[in-house]
PDB file of C-alpha atoms and ligand atoms in Angstrom:
ATOM      1  CA  MET X  18      -1.067 -24.990  -3.515  1.00  0.00           C
ATOM      2  CA  SER X  19       0.693 -21.845  -5.061  1.00  0.00           C
ATOM      3  CA  ALA X  20      -1.827 -19.486  -6.478  1.00  0.00           C
ATOM      4  CA  THR X  21      -3.089 -16.687  -3.759  1.00  0.00           C
ATOM      5  CA  ARG X  22      -5.041 -14.324  -5.811  1.00  0.00           C
ATOM      6  CA  LEU X  23      -7.785 -16.075  -7.280  1.00  0.00           C
ATOM      7  CA  LEU X  24     -11.440 -15.801  -8.408  1.00  0.00           C
ATOM      8  CA  LEU X  25     -14.293 -18.362  -8.214  1.00  0.00           C
ATOM      9  CA  LEU X  26     -16.661 -17.750 -10.623  1.00  0.00           C
ATOM     10  CA  GLY X  27     -19.685 -19.727 -11.301  1.00  0.00           C
ATOM     11  CA  PRO X  28     -23.761 -19.330 -11.243  1.00  0.00           C
ATOM     12  CA  PRO X  29     -25.879 -18.728  -8.130  1.00  0.00           C
ATOM     13  CA  GLY X  30     -25.796 -21.786  -6.190  1.00  0.00           C
ATOM     14  CA  ALA X  31     -22.701 -23.460  -7.638  1.00  0.00           C
ATOM     15  CA  GLY X  32     -21.103 -23.528  -4.041  1.00  0.00           C
ATOM     16  CA  LYS X  33     -18.925 -20.482  -4.661  1.00  0.00           C
ATOM     17  CA  GLY X  34     -19.329 -19.132  -1.031  1.00  0.00           C
ATOM     18  CA  THR X  35     -18.705 -22.472   0.612  1.00  0.00           C
ATOM     19  CA  GLN X  36     -15.697 -23.162  -1.314  1.00  0.00           C
ATOM     20  CA  ALA X  37     -14.221 -19.667  -1.090  1.00  0.00           C
ATOM     21  CA  ALA X  38     -14.740 -20.081   2.927  1.00  0.00           C
ATOM     22  CA  ARG X  39     -12.668 -23.204   2.822  1.00  0.00           C
ATOM     23  CA  LEU X  40      -9.878 -21.520   0.557  1.00  0.00           C
ATOM     24  CA  MET X  41      -9.695 -18.664   2.961  1.00  0.00           C
ATOM     25  CA  ASP X  42      -8.925 -21.341   5.705  1.00  0.00           C
ATOM     26  CA  ALA X  43      -6.492 -23.009   3.741  1.00  0.00           C
ATOM     27  CA  LEU X  44      -4.612 -20.341   1.962  1.00  0.00           C
ATOM     28  CA  GLY X  45      -4.874 -17.847   4.821  1.00  0.00           C
ATOM     29  CA  VAL X  46      -6.015 -15.011   2.446  1.00  0.00           C
ATOM     30  CA  PRO X  47      -9.275 -13.211   3.006  1.00  0.00           C
ATOM     31  CA  GLN X  48     -12.369 -14.139   1.168  1.00  0.00           C
ATOM     32  CA  ILE X  49     -13.935 -10.819  -0.584  1.00  0.00           C
ATOM     33  CA  SER X  50     -17.629 -11.417  -1.346  1.00  0.00           C
ATOM     34  CA  THR X  51     -19.509  -8.514  -2.673  1.00  0.00           C
ATOM     35  CA  GLY X  52     -22.797 -10.479  -2.009  1.00  0.00           C
ATOM     36  CA  ASP X  53     -21.709 -10.703   1.525  1.00  0.00           C
ATOM     37  CA  MET X  54     -20.575  -6.910   1.647  1.00  0.00           C
ATOM     38  CA  PHE X  55     -24.027  -5.772   0.378  1.00  0.00           C
ATOM     39  CA  ARG X  56     -25.970  -7.874   2.534  1.00  0.00           C
ATOM     40  CA  ALA X  57     -24.076  -6.570   5.695  1.00  0.00           C
ATOM     41  CA  ALA X  58     -24.504  -2.997   4.404  1.00  0.00           C
ATOM     42  CA  VAL X  59     -28.318  -3.634   3.971  1.00  0.00           C
ATOM     43  CA  ALA X  60     -28.337  -4.818   7.678  1.00  0.00           C
ATOM     44  CA  ASP X  61     -26.567  -1.758   8.701  1.00  0.00           C
ATOM     45  CA  GLY X  62     -28.551   0.709   6.663  1.00  0.00           C
ATOM     46  CA  THR X  63     -25.507   2.102   5.008  1.00  0.00           C
ATOM     47  CA  GLU X  64     -26.218   4.170   1.597  1.00  0.00           C
ATOM     48  CA  VAL X  65     -24.518   1.585  -0.226  1.00  0.00           C
ATOM     49  CA  GLY X  66     -26.977  -0.958   1.346  1.00  0.00           C
ATOM     50  CA  GLN X  67     -30.017   1.199   0.609  1.00  0.00           C
ATOM     51  CA  LEU X  68     -28.868   1.571  -2.917  1.00  0.00           C
ATOM     52  CA  ALA X  69     -28.340  -2.251  -3.198  1.00  0.00           C
ATOM     53  CA  LYS X  70     -31.263  -3.566  -1.628  1.00  0.00           C
ATOM     54  CA  GLY X  71     -33.652  -3.261  -4.416  1.00  0.00           C
ATOM     55  CA  TYR X  72     -31.578  -4.627  -6.980  1.00  0.00           C
ATOM     56  CA  MET X  73     -30.656  -7.757  -4.686  1.00  0.00           C
ATOM     57  CA  ASP X  74     -34.423  -8.293  -3.685  1.00  0.00           C
ATOM     58  CA  ARG X  75     -35.391  -8.400  -7.565  1.00  0.00           C
ATOM     59  CA  GLY X  76     -32.272 -10.847  -8.412  1.00  0.00           C
ATOM     60  CA  GLU X  77     -30.710  -8.044 -10.653  1.00  0.00           C
ATOM     61  CA  LEU X  78     -27.066  -6.786 -10.574  1.00  0.00           C
ATOM     62  CA  VAL X  79     -26.093  -3.788  -8.483  1.00  0.00           C
ATOM     63  CA  PRO X  80     -24.956  -1.018 -10.926  1.00  0.00           C
ATOM     64  CA  ASP X  81     -21.098  -1.586 -11.943  1.00  0.00           C
ATOM     65  CA  GLU X  82     -20.076   1.678 -10.550  1.00  0.00           C
ATOM     66  CA  VAL X  83     -21.092   0.706  -7.016  1.00  0.00           C
ATOM     67  CA  VAL X  84     -19.979  -2.673  -7.006  1.00  0.00           C
ATOM     68  CA  ILE X  85     -16.690  -1.482  -8.508  1.00  0.00           C
ATOM     69  CA  ARG X  86     -16.338   1.214  -5.974  1.00  0.00           C
ATOM     70  CA  VAL X  87     -17.114  -1.336  -2.954  1.00  0.00           C
ATOM     71  CA  ALA X  88     -14.474  -4.041  -4.265  1.00  0.00           C
ATOM     72  CA  ALA X  89     -11.728  -1.855  -4.852  1.00  0.00           C
ATOM     73  CA  GLU X  90     -12.113  -0.237  -1.801  1.00  0.00           C
ATOM     74  CA  ARG X  91     -11.986  -3.657  -0.259  1.00  0.00           C
ATOM     75  CA  LEU X  92      -8.929  -4.869  -2.419  1.00  0.00           C
ATOM     76  CA  ARG X  93      -6.832  -1.955  -1.297  1.00  0.00           C
ATOM     77  CA  LYS X  94      -7.038  -2.863   2.274  1.00  0.00           C
ATOM     78  CA  ASP X  95      -3.560  -4.184   3.658  1.00  0.00           C
ATOM     79  CA  ASP X  96      -5.005  -7.806   4.341  1.00  0.00           C
ATOM     80  CA  ALA X  97      -5.565  -8.302   0.573  1.00  0.00           C
ATOM     81  CA  ALA X  98      -1.949  -7.683  -0.305  1.00  0.00           C
ATOM     82  CA  LYS X  99      -0.964 -11.413   0.535  1.00  0.00           C
ATOM     83  CA  GLY X 100      -3.675 -12.532  -1.658  1.00  0.00           C
ATOM     84  CA  PHE X 101      -7.697 -12.657  -1.837  1.00  0.00           C
ATOM     85  CA  ILE X 102     -10.422 -14.881  -2.875  1.00  0.00           C
ATOM     86  CA  LEU X 103     -12.962 -13.200  -4.920  1.00  0.00           C
ATOM     87  CA  ASP X 104     -16.211 -14.647  -4.757  1.00  0.00           C
ATOM     88  CA  GLY X 105     -19.253 -13.131  -6.897  1.00  0.00           C
ATOM     89  CA  PHE X 106     -17.198 -10.226  -8.089  1.00  0.00           C
ATOM     90  CA  PRO X 107     -16.456  -9.615 -10.922  1.00  0.00           C
ATOM     91  CA  ARG X 108     -20.064 -10.408 -12.382  1.00  0.00           C
ATOM     92  CA  THR X 109     -19.829  -8.130 -15.776  1.00  0.00           C
ATOM     93  CA  THR X 110     -17.307  -7.587 -18.361  1.00  0.00           C
ATOM     94  CA  ALA X 111     -17.035  -3.869 -16.886  1.00  0.00           C
ATOM     95  CA  GLN X 112     -16.118  -5.334 -13.664  1.00  0.00           C
ATOM     96  CA  ALA X 113     -13.559  -7.666 -14.827  1.00  0.00           C
ATOM     97  CA  GLU X 114     -11.936  -4.920 -16.904  1.00  0.00           C
ATOM     98  CA  ALA X 115     -11.978  -2.785 -13.768  1.00  0.00           C
ATOM     99  CA  LEU X 116     -10.649  -5.253 -11.841  1.00  0.00           C
ATOM    100  CA  ASP X 117      -7.858  -5.823 -14.140  1.00  0.00           C
ATOM    101  CA  SER X 118      -6.592  -2.123 -13.935  1.00  0.00           C
ATOM    102  CA  LEU X 119      -6.647  -2.150 -10.309  1.00  0.00           C
ATOM    103  CA  LEU X 120      -4.916  -5.314  -9.835  1.00  0.00           C
ATOM    104  CA  SER X 121      -2.361  -4.002 -12.344  1.00  0.00           C
ATOM    105  CA  GLU X 122      -2.198  -0.604 -10.700  1.00  0.00           C
ATOM    106  CA  LEU X 123      -1.613  -2.516  -7.338  1.00  0.00           C
ATOM    107  CA  GLY X 124       1.058  -4.899  -9.053  1.00  0.00           C
ATOM    108  CA  ARG X 125      -0.847  -7.811  -8.102  1.00  0.00           C
ATOM    109  CA  PRO X 126      -2.594  -9.562 -11.167  1.00  0.00           C
ATOM    110  CA  LEU X 127      -5.030 -12.382 -10.894  1.00  0.00           C
ATOM    111  CA  GLU X 128      -3.419 -15.657 -11.034  1.00  0.00           C
ATOM    112  CA  ILE X 129      -6.317 -17.904 -11.534  1.00  0.00           C
ATOM    113  CA  CYS X 130     -10.003 -18.113 -12.422  1.00  0.00           C
ATOM    114  CA  VAL X 131     -11.753 -21.247 -11.092  1.00  0.00           C
ATOM    115  CA  ALA X 132     -14.968 -21.687 -12.712  1.00  0.00           C
ATOM    116  CA  LEU X 133     -17.496 -24.001 -11.050  1.00  0.00           C
ATOM    117  CA  VAL X 134     -19.526 -25.797 -13.714  1.00  0.00           C
ATOM    118  CA  CYS X 135     -23.084 -26.884 -12.861  1.00  0.00           C
ATOM    119  CA  SER X 136     -26.406 -27.652 -14.420  1.00  0.00           C
ATOM    120  CA  ASP X 137     -29.304 -24.957 -14.204  1.00  0.00           C
ATOM    121  CA  ASP X 138     -31.658 -27.613 -12.689  1.00  0.00           C
ATOM    122  CA  GLU X 139     -29.275 -28.490 -10.289  1.00  0.00           C
ATOM    123  CA  LEU X 140     -28.785 -24.967  -9.316  1.00  0.00           C
ATOM    124  CA  VAL X 141     -32.209 -23.929  -8.917  1.00  0.00           C
ATOM    125  CA  ARG X 142     -32.520 -27.154  -6.633  1.00  0.00           C
ATOM    126  CA  ARG X 143     -29.898 -26.096  -4.257  1.00  0.00           C
ATOM    127  CA  LEU X 144     -30.920 -22.737  -4.023  1.00  0.00           C
ATOM    128  CA  LEU X 145     -34.516 -23.475  -3.182  1.00  0.00           C
ATOM    129  CA  LYS X 146     -32.966 -25.632  -0.456  1.00  0.00           C
ATOM    130  CA  ARG X 147     -30.837 -22.896   0.657  1.00  0.00           C
ATOM    131  CA  ALA X 148     -33.838 -20.585   0.740  1.00  0.00           C
ATOM    132  CA  GLY X 149     -35.478 -22.859   3.361  1.00  0.00           C
ATOM    133  CA  ILE X 150     -32.218 -23.029   5.389  1.00  0.00           C
ATOM    134  CA  GLU X 151     -30.964 -19.438   5.538  1.00  0.00           C
ATOM    135  CA  GLY X 152     -34.187 -17.555   4.467  1.00  0.00           C
ATOM    136  CA  ARG X 153     -32.434 -15.385   2.074  1.00  0.00           C
ATOM    137  CA  ALA X 154     -35.031 -12.629   0.692  1.00  0.00           C
ATOM    138  CA  ASP X 155     -33.512 -13.481  -2.830  1.00  0.00           C
ATOM    139  CA  ASP X 156     -33.832 -17.291  -2.727  1.00  0.00           C
ATOM    140  CA  ASN X 157     -37.661 -17.724  -3.850  1.00  0.00           C
ATOM    141  CA  GLU X 158     -38.194 -19.481  -7.157  1.00  0.00           C
ATOM    142  CA  ASP X 159     -38.933 -16.517  -9.452  1.00  0.00           C
ATOM    143  CA  ILE X 160     -35.954 -14.648  -8.042  1.00  0.00           C
ATOM    144  CA  ILE X 161     -33.891 -17.652  -8.519  1.00  0.00           C
ATOM    145  CA  ARG X 162     -34.682 -17.890 -12.122  1.00  0.00           C
ATOM    146  CA  ASN X 163     -34.164 -14.405 -12.924  1.00  0.00           C
ATOM    147  CA  ARG X 164     -30.644 -14.573 -11.043  1.00  0.00           C
ATOM    148  CA  MET X 165     -30.107 -17.455 -13.476  1.00  0.00           C
ATOM    149  CA  ARG X 166     -30.913 -15.336 -16.563  1.00  0.00           C
ATOM    150  CA  VAL X 167     -28.932 -12.414 -15.330  1.00  0.00           C
ATOM    151  CA  TYR X 168     -26.004 -14.977 -14.816  1.00  0.00           C
ATOM    152  CA  HIS X 169     -26.326 -16.175 -18.431  1.00  0.00           C
ATOM    153  CA  ALA X 170     -26.647 -13.108 -19.873  1.00  0.00           C
ATOM    154  CA  GLU X 171     -23.881 -10.852 -17.946  1.00  0.00           C
ATOM    155  CA  THR X 172     -21.649 -13.338 -16.085  1.00  0.00           C
ATOM    156  CA  ALA X 173     -21.111 -16.242 -18.293  1.00  0.00           C
ATOM    157  CA  PRO X 174     -19.345 -14.206 -20.875  1.00  0.00           C
ATOM    158  CA  LEU X 175     -16.593 -13.899 -18.290  1.00  0.00           C
ATOM    159  CA  LEU X 176     -15.753 -17.546 -19.031  1.00  0.00           C
ATOM    160  CA  ASP X 177     -14.110 -16.505 -22.459  1.00  0.00           C
ATOM    161  CA  TYR X 178     -12.792 -13.444 -20.975  1.00  0.00           C
ATOM    162  CA  TYR X 179     -10.726 -15.488 -18.559  1.00  0.00           C
ATOM    163  CA  ARG X 180     -10.043 -18.342 -21.082  1.00  0.00           C
ATOM    164  CA  THR X 181      -8.534 -15.773 -23.458  1.00  0.00           C
ATOM    165  CA  ARG X 182      -6.192 -14.440 -20.828  1.00  0.00           C
ATOM    166  CA  GLY X 183      -5.335 -18.274 -20.181  1.00  0.00           C
ATOM    167  CA  LEU X 184      -6.612 -17.861 -16.620  1.00  0.00           C
ATOM    168  CA  LEU X 185      -9.596 -20.178 -16.428  1.00  0.00           C
ATOM    169  CA  ALA X 186      -9.578 -23.460 -14.786  1.00  0.00           C
ATOM    170  CA  GLU X 187     -13.002 -25.398 -15.153  1.00  0.00           C
ATOM    171  CA  VAL X 188     -14.002 -27.568 -12.225  1.00  0.00           C
ATOM    172  CA  ASP X 189     -16.910 -29.794 -12.064  1.00  0.00           C
ATOM    173  CA  GLY X 190     -19.374 -28.636  -9.384  1.00  0.00           C
ATOM    174  CA  LEU X 191     -21.408 -31.406  -9.019  1.00  0.00           C
ATOM    175  CA  GLY X 192     -20.797 -33.608  -5.896  1.00  0.00           C
ATOM    176  CA  GLY X 193     -20.288 -33.269  -2.278  1.00  0.00           C
ATOM    177  CA  ILE X 194     -18.328 -30.098  -0.807  1.00  0.00           C
ATOM    178  CA  GLU X 195     -14.913 -32.229   0.041  1.00  0.00           C
ATOM    179  CA  GLU X 196     -15.218 -33.736  -3.465  1.00  0.00           C
ATOM    180  CA  ILE X 197     -15.251 -30.069  -5.255  1.00  0.00           C
ATOM    181  CA  ALA X 198     -12.909 -28.680  -2.560  1.00  0.00           C
ATOM    182  CA  GLY X 199     -10.364 -31.619  -3.893  1.00  0.00           C
ATOM    183  CA  ARG X 200     -10.823 -30.667  -7.478  1.00  0.00           C
ATOM    184  CA  ILE X 201     -10.104 -27.156  -6.881  1.00  0.00           C
ATOM    185  CA  ALA X 202      -7.069 -28.207  -4.943  1.00  0.00           C
ATOM    186  CA  GLU X 203      -5.901 -29.984  -8.015  1.00  0.00           C
ATOM    187  CA  VAL X 204      -6.175 -27.114 -10.233  1.00  0.00           C
ATOM    188  CA  LEU X 205      -4.319 -24.803  -7.837  1.00  0.00           C
ATOM    189  CA  ALA X 206      -1.660 -27.133  -7.356  1.00  0.00           C
TER     190      ALA X 206
HETATM  191  P1  AMP D 308     -24.241 -13.319  -4.242  1.00  0.00           P
HETATM  192  O1  AMP D 308     -24.329 -13.666  -2.557  1.00  0.00           O
HETATM  193  O2  AMP D 308     -22.976 -13.065  -4.740  1.00  0.00           O
HETATM  194  O3  AMP D 308     -25.172 -14.247  -4.953  1.00  0.00           O
HETATM  195  O4  AMP D 308     -24.983 -11.744  -4.479  1.00  0.00           O
HETATM  196  C1  AMP D 308     -26.344 -11.480  -3.860  1.00  0.00           C
HETATM  197  C2  AMP D 308     -26.719 -10.247  -4.705  1.00  0.00           C
HETATM  198  O5  AMP D 308     -25.926  -9.147  -4.621  1.00  0.00           O
HETATM  199  C3  AMP D 308     -26.575 -10.404  -6.441  1.00  0.00           C
HETATM  200  O6  AMP D 308     -27.905 -11.136  -6.780  1.00  0.00           O
HETATM  201  C4  AMP D 308     -26.574  -8.982  -6.700  1.00  0.00           C
HETATM  202  O7  AMP D 308     -27.872  -8.316  -6.496  1.00  0.00           O
HETATM  203  C5  AMP D 308     -25.759  -8.341  -5.657  1.00  0.00           C
HETATM  204  N1  AMP D 308     -24.089  -8.337  -6.090  1.00  0.00           N
HETATM  205  C6  AMP D 308     -23.380  -9.210  -5.340  1.00  0.00           C
HETATM  206  N2  AMP D 308     -21.979  -9.043  -6.523  1.00  0.00           N
HETATM  207  C7  AMP D 308     -22.292  -8.382  -7.257  1.00  0.00           C
HETATM  208  C8  AMP D 308     -21.552  -7.950  -8.399  1.00  0.00           C
HETATM  209  N3  AMP D 308     -20.274  -8.314  -8.420  1.00  0.00           N
HETATM  210  N4  AMP D 308     -22.358  -7.212  -9.369  1.00  0.00           N
HETATM  211  C9  AMP D 308     -23.659  -6.853  -9.309  1.00  0.00           C
HETATM  212  N5  AMP D 308     -24.298  -7.400  -8.152  1.00  0.00           N
HETATM  213  C10 AMP D 308     -23.722  -8.070  -7.223  1.00  0.00           C
END
């Protein structure tokens, strides 16, 4: 495996978090999940958390300027110099553009965008299952459907964004965790 600056893209429930955590161990670079950062901020009652909570509860996107500020702060930390696995950021074209300028300023451009491909039906099924296990407030059926709508409207265009830049590798997201990890390892090799 050679790439260490990567982005995992995919709809909610595609397994980005699970695969990002595995890659973090395999590659020795931090997993940067804006969703995890926002959940921590909500739990800590910070200003960012208070701002993000309503959007998260409704399954909407937190405004770009907030997300970009939080992600940029994280990417500027020393441990991200050796690489990073972005998980759940960027989610809009404005975020992708901000990421590009930040990474080019840092002289550490993205090397690959791995997109997990999964059908909506399978995603809803998995998210409902996760709701039962993790009890996430944004994992009920209506909110899940809203998150899927938001994904298709705001985030799916990033597939073309990265395809155009020659960075996109699409991976079948259907199957067991090991199986999908194997497919990701193949495209990273
Ligand atoms: P996730 O755990 O990645 O599914 O994120 C959970 C929630 O956090 C999302 O539904 C959004 O409300 C918010 N969020 C996380 N990342 C972003 C982002 N890049 N842009 C906007 N909102 C985000």
